[in-house]
CSV table of N, CA and C in Angstrom, one decimal:
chain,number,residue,atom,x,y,z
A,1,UNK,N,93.3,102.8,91.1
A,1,UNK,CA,93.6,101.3,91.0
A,1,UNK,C,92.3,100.7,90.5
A,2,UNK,N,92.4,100.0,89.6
A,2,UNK,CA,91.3,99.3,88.9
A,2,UNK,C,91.2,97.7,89.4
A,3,UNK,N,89.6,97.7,90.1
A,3,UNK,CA,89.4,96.3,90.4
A,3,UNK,C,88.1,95.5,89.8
A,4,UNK,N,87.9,94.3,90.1
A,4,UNK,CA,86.8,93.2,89.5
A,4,UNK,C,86.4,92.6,90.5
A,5,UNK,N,85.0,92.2,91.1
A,5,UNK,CA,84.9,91.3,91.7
A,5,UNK,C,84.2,90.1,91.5
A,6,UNK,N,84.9,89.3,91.5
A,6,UNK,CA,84.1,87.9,91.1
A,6,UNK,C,83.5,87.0,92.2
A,7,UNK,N,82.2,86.6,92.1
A,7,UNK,CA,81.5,85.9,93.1
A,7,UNK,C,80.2,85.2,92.0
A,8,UNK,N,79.5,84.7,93.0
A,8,UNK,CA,77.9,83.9,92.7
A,8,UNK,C,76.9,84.8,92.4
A,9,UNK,N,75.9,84.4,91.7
A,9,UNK,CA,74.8,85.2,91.9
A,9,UNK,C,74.2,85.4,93.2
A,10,UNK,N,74.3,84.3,93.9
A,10,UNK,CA,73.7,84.4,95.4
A,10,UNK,C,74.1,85.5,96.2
A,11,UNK,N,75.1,86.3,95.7
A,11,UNK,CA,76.1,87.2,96.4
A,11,UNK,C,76.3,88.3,95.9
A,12,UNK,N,75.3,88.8,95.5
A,12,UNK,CA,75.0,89.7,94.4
A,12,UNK,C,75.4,91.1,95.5
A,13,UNK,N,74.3,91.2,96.7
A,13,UNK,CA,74.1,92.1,97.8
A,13,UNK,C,75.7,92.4,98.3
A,14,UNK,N,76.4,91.4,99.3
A,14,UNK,CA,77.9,91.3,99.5
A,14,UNK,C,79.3,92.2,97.8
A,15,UNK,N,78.7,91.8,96.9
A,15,UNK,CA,79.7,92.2,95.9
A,15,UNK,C,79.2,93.8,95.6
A,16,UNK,N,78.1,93.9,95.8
A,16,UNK,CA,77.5,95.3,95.3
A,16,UNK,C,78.0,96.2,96.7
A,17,UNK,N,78.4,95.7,97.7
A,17,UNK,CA,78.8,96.7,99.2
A,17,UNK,C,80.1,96.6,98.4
A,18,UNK,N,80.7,95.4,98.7
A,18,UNK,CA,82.4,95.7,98.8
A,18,UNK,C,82.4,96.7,97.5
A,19,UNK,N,81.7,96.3,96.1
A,19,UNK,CA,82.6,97.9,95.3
A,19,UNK,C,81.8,99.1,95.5
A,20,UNK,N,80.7,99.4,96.1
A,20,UNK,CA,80.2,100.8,96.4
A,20,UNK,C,81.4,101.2,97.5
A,21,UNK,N,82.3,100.3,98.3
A,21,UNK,CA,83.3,100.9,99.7
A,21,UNK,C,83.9,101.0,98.5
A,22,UNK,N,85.0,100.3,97.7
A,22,UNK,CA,85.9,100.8,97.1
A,22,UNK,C,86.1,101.7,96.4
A,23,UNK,N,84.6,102.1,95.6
A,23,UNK,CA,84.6,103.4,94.8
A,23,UNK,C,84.4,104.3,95.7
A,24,UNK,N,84.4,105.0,97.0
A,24,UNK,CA,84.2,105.5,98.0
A,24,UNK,C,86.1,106.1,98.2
A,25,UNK,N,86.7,104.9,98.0
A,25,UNK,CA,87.9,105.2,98.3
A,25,UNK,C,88.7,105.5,97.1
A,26,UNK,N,88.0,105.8,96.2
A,26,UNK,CA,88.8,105.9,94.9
A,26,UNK,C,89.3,105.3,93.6
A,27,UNK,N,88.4,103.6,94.1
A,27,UNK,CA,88.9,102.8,92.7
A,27,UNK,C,88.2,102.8,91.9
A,28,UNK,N,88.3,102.2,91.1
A,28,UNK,CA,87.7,102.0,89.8
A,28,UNK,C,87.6,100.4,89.6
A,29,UNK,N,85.7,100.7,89.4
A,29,UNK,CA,85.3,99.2,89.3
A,29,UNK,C,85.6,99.1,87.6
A,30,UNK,N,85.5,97.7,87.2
A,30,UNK,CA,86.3,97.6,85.8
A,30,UNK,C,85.1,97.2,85.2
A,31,UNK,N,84.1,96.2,86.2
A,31,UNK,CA,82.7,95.5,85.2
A,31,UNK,C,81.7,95.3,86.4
A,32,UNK,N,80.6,96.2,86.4
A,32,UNK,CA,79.5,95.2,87.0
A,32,UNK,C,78.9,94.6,86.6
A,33,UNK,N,78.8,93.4,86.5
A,33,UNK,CA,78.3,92.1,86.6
A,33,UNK,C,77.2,92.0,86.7
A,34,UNK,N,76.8,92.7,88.0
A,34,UNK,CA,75.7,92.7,89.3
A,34,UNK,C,74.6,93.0,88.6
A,35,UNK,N,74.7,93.9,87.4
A,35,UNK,CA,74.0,94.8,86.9
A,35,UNK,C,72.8,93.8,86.0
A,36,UNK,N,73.5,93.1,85.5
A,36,UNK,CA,73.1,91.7,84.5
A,36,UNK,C,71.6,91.5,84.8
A,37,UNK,N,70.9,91.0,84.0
A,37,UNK,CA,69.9,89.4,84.5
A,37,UNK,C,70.3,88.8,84.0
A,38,UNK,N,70.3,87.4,84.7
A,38,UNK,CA,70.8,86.2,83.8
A,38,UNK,C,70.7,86.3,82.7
A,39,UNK,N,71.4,85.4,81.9
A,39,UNK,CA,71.2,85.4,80.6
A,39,UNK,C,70.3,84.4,80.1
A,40,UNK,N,69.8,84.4,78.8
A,40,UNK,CA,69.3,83.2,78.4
A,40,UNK,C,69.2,82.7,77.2
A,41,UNK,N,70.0,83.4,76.9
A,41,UNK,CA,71.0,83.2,75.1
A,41,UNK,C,72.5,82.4,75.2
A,42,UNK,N,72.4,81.6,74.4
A,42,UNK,CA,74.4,82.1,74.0
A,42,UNK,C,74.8,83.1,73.6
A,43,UNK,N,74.6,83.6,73.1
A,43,UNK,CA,74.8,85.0,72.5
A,43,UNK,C,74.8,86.2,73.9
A,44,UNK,N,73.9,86.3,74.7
A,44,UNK,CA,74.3,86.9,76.0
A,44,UNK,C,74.8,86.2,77.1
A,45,UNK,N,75.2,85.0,76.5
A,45,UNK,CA,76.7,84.4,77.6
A,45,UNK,C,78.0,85.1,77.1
A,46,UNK,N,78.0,85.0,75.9
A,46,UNK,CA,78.9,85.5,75.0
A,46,UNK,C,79.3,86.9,75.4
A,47,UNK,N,78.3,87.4,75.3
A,47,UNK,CA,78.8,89.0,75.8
A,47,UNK,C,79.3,89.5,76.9
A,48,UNK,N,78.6,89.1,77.8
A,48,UNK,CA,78.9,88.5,79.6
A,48,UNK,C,80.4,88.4,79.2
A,49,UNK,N,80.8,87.5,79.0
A,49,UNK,CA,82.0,86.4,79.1
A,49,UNK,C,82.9,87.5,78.7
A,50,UNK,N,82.4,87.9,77.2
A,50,UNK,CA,83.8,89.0,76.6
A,50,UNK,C,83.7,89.9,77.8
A,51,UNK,N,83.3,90.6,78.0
A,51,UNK,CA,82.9,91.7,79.2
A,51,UNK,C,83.6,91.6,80.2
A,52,UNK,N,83.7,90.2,80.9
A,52,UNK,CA,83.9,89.8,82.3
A,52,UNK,C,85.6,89.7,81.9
A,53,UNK,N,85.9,88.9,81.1
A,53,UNK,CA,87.6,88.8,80.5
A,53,UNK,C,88.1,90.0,80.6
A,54,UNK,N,87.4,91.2,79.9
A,54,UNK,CA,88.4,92.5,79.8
A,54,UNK,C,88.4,93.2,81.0
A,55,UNK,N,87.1,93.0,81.9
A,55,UNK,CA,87.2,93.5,82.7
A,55,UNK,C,88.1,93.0,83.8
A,56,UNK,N,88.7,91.8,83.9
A,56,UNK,CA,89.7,91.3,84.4
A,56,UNK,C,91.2,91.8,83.7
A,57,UNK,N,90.9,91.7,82.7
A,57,UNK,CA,92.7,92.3,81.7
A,57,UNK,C,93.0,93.7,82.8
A,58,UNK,N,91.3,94.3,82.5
A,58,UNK,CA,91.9,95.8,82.6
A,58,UNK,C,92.0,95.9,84.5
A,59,UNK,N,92.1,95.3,85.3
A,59,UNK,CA,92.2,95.2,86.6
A,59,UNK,C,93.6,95.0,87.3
A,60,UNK,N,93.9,95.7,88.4
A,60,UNK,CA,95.0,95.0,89.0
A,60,UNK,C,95.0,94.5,90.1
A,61,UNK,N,93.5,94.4,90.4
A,61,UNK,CA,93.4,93.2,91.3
A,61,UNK,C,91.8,93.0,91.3
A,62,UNK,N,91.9,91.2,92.0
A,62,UNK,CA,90.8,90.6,91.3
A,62,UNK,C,90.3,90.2,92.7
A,63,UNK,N,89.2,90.8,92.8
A,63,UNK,CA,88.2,89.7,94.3
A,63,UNK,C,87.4,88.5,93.8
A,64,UNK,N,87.9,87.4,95.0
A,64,UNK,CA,87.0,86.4,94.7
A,64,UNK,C,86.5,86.0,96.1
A,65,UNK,N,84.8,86.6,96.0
A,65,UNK,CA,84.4,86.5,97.4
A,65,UNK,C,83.1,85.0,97.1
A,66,UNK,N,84.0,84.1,98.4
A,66,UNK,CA,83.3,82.5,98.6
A,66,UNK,C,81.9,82.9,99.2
A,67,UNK,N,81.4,82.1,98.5
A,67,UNK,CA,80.9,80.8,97.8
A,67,UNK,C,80.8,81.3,96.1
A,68,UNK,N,81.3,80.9,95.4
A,68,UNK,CA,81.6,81.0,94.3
A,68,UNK,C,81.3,80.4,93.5
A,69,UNK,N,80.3,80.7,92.8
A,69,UNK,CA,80.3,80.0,91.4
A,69,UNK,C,81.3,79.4,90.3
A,70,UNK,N,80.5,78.4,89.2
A,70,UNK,CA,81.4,78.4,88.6
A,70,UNK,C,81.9,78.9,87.5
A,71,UNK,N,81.4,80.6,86.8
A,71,UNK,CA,82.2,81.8,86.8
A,71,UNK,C,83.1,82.3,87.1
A,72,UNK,N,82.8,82.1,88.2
A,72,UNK,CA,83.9,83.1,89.8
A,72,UNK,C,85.3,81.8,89.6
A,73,UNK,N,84.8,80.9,89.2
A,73,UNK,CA,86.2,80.0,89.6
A,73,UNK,C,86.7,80.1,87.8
A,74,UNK,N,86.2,80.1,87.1
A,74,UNK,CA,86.6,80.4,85.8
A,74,UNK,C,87.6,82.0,85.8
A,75,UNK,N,87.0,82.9,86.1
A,75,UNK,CA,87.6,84.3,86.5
A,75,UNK,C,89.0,84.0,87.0
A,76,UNK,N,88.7,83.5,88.5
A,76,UNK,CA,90.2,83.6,89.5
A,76,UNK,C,91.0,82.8,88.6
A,77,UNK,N,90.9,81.6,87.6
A,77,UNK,CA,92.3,80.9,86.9
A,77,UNK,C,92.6,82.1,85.9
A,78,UNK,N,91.5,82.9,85.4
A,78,UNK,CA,92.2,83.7,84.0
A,78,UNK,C,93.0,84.9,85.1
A,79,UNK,N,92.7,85.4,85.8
A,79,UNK,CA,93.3,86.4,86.4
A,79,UNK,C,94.7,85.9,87.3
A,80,UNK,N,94.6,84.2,87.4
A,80,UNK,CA,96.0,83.8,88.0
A,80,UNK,C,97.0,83.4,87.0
A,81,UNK,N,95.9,83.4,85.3
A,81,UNK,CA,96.6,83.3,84.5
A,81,UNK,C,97.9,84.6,83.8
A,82,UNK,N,96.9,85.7,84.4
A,82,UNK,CA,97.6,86.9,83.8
A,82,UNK,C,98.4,87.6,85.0
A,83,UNK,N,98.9,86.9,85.7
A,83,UNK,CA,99.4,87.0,87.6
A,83,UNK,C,98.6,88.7,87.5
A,84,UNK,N,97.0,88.4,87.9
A,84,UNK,CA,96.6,89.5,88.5
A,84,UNK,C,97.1,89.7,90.0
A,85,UNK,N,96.6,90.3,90.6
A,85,UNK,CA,96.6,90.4,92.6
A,85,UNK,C,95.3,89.7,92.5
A,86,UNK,N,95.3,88.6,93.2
A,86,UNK,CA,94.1,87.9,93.8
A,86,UNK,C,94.3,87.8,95.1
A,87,UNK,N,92.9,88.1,95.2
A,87,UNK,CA,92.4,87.9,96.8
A,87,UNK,C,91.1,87.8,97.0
A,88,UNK,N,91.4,86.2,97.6
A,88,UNK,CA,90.0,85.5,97.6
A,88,UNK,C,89.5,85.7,99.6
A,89,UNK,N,88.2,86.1,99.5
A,89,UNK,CA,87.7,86.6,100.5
A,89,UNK,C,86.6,85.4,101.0
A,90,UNK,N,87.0,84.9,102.1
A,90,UNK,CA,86.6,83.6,102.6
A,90,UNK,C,86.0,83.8,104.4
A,91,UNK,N,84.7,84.6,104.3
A,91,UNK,CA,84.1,85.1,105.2
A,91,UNK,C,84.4,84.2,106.6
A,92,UNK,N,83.9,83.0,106.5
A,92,UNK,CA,84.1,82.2,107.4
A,92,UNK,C,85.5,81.3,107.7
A,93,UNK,N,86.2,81.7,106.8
A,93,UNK,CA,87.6,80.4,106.2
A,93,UNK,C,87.3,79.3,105.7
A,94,UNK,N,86.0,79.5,105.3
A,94,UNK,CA,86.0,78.1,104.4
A,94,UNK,C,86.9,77.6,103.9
A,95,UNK,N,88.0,78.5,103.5
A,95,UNK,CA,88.7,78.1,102.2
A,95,UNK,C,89.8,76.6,103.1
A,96,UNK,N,89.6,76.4,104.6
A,96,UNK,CA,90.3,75.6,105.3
A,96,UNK,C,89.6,74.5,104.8
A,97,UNK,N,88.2,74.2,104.9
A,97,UNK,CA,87.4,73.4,105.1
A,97,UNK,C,87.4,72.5,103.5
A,98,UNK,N,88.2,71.1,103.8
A,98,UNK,CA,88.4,70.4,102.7
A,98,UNK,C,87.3,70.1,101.7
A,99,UNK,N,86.3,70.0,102.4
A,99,UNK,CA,84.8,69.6,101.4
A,99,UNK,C,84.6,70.7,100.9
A,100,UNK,N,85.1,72.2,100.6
A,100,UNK,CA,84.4,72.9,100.1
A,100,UNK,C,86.2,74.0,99.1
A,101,UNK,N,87.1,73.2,99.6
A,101,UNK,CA,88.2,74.3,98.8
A,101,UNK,C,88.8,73.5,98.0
A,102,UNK,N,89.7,74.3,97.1
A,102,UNK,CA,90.1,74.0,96.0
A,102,UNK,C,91.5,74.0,96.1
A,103,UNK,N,92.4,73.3,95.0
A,103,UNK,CA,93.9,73.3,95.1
A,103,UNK,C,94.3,75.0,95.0
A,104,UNK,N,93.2,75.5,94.0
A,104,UNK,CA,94.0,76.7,93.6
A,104,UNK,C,93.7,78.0,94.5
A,105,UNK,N,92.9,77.8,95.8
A,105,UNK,CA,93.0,78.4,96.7
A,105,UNK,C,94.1,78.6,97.8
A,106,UNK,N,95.0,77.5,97.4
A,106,UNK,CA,96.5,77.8,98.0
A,106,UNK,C,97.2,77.7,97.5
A,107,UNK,N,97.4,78.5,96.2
A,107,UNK,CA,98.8,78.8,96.0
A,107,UNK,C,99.3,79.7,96.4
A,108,UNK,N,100.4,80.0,96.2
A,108,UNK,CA,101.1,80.7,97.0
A,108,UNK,C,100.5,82.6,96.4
A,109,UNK,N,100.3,83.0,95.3
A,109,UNK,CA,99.9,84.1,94.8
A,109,UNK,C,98.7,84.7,95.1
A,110,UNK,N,98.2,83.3,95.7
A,110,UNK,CA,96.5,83.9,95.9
A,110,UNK,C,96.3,84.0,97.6
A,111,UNK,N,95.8,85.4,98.0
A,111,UNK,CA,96.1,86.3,99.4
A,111,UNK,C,94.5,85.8,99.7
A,112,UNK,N,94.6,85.0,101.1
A,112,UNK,CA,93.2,84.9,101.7
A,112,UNK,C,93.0,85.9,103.0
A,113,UNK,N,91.4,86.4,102.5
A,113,UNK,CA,91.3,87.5,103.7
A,113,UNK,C,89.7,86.7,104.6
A,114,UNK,N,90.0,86.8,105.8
A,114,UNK,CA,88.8,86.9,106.4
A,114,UNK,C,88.2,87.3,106.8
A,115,UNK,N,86.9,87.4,108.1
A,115,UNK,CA,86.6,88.5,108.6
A,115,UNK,C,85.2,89.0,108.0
A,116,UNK,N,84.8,90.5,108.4
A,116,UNK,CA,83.9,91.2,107.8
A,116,UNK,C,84.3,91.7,106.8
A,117,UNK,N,82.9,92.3,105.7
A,117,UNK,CA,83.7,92.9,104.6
A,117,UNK,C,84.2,94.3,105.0
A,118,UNK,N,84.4,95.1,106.1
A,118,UNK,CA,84.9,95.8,106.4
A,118,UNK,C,86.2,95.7,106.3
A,119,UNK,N,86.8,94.3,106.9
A,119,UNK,CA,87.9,93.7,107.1
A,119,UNK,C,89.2,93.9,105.8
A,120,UNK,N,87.5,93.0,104.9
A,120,UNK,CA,88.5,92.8,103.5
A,120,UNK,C,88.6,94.2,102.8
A,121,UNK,N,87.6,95.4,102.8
A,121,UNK,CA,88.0,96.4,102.2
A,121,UNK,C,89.2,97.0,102.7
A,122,UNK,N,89.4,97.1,103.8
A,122,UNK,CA,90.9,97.8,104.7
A,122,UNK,C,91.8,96.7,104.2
A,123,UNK,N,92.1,95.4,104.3
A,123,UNK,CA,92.8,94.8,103.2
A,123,UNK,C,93.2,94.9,101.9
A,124,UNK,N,92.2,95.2,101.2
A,124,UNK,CA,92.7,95.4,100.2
A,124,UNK,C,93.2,97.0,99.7
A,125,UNK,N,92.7,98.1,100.5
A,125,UNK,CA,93.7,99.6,100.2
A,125,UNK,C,94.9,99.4,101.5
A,126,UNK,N,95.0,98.8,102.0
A,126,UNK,CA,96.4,98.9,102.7
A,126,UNK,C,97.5,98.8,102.1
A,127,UNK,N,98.3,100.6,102.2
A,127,UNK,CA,99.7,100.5,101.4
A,127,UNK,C,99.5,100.6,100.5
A,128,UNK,N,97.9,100.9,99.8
A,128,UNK,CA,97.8,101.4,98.3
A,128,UNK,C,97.3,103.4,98.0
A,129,UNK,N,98.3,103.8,97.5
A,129,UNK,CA,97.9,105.5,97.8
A,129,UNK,C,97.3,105.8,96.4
A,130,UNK,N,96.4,105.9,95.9
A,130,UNK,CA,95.3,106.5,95.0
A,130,UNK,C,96.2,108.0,94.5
């Protein structure tokens, strides 16, 4: 199963655990990100951006772990564009907390997990057999 995870730069550490556990269990990361330095071109936004799109196409499911940039919120509309599996990982539940969430964190397609990221990894291979 091929996955993406979308987050902040601030959250570089948290996104680089959850796909070192998932590749552990057998998935397939689609883009590290993580790997990047910023950019400071258009031309290396550009690339980034192509990069980050396919590596969502090629996904069947997409993490979006809070506090999120505004990448990460660019990502989760293209992947709710292409009804990927989203599941946005909201450590503390912010995603309750009105000063900091968004409409598109409750719709009905998009799966909120809490908890540790232990939590969300068992979450997300539950009932999925590799």
């Amino acid at each position: 199963m091929n996955f993406y995870v979308a987050s902040s730069f601030h959250n570089i550490k948290q996104v680089r655990d959850v796909s070192e556990r998932l590749k552990r269990k057998g998935y397939i990361h689609t883009y590290d990100w993580t790997q990047n330095s910023r950019a400071s071109t258009v031309e290396e936004l550009k690339k980034i951006g192509e990069m980050e799109k396919l590596a969502i196409i090629e996904s069947d499911v997409v993490l979006v772990l809070l506090p999120g940039g505004k990448g990460s919120h660019v990502e989760l509309g293209i992947a709710l564009g292409l009804n990927k599996r989203v599941i946005l990982y909201s450590p503390q539940n912010e995603v309750t907390d009105f000063a900091l969430t968004t409409t598109f964190y409750h719709l009905p397609e998009v799966e909120v997990c809490t908890g540790s990221v232990e939590e969300l990894v068992d979450y997300v291979t539950a009932g999925n057999v590799l």
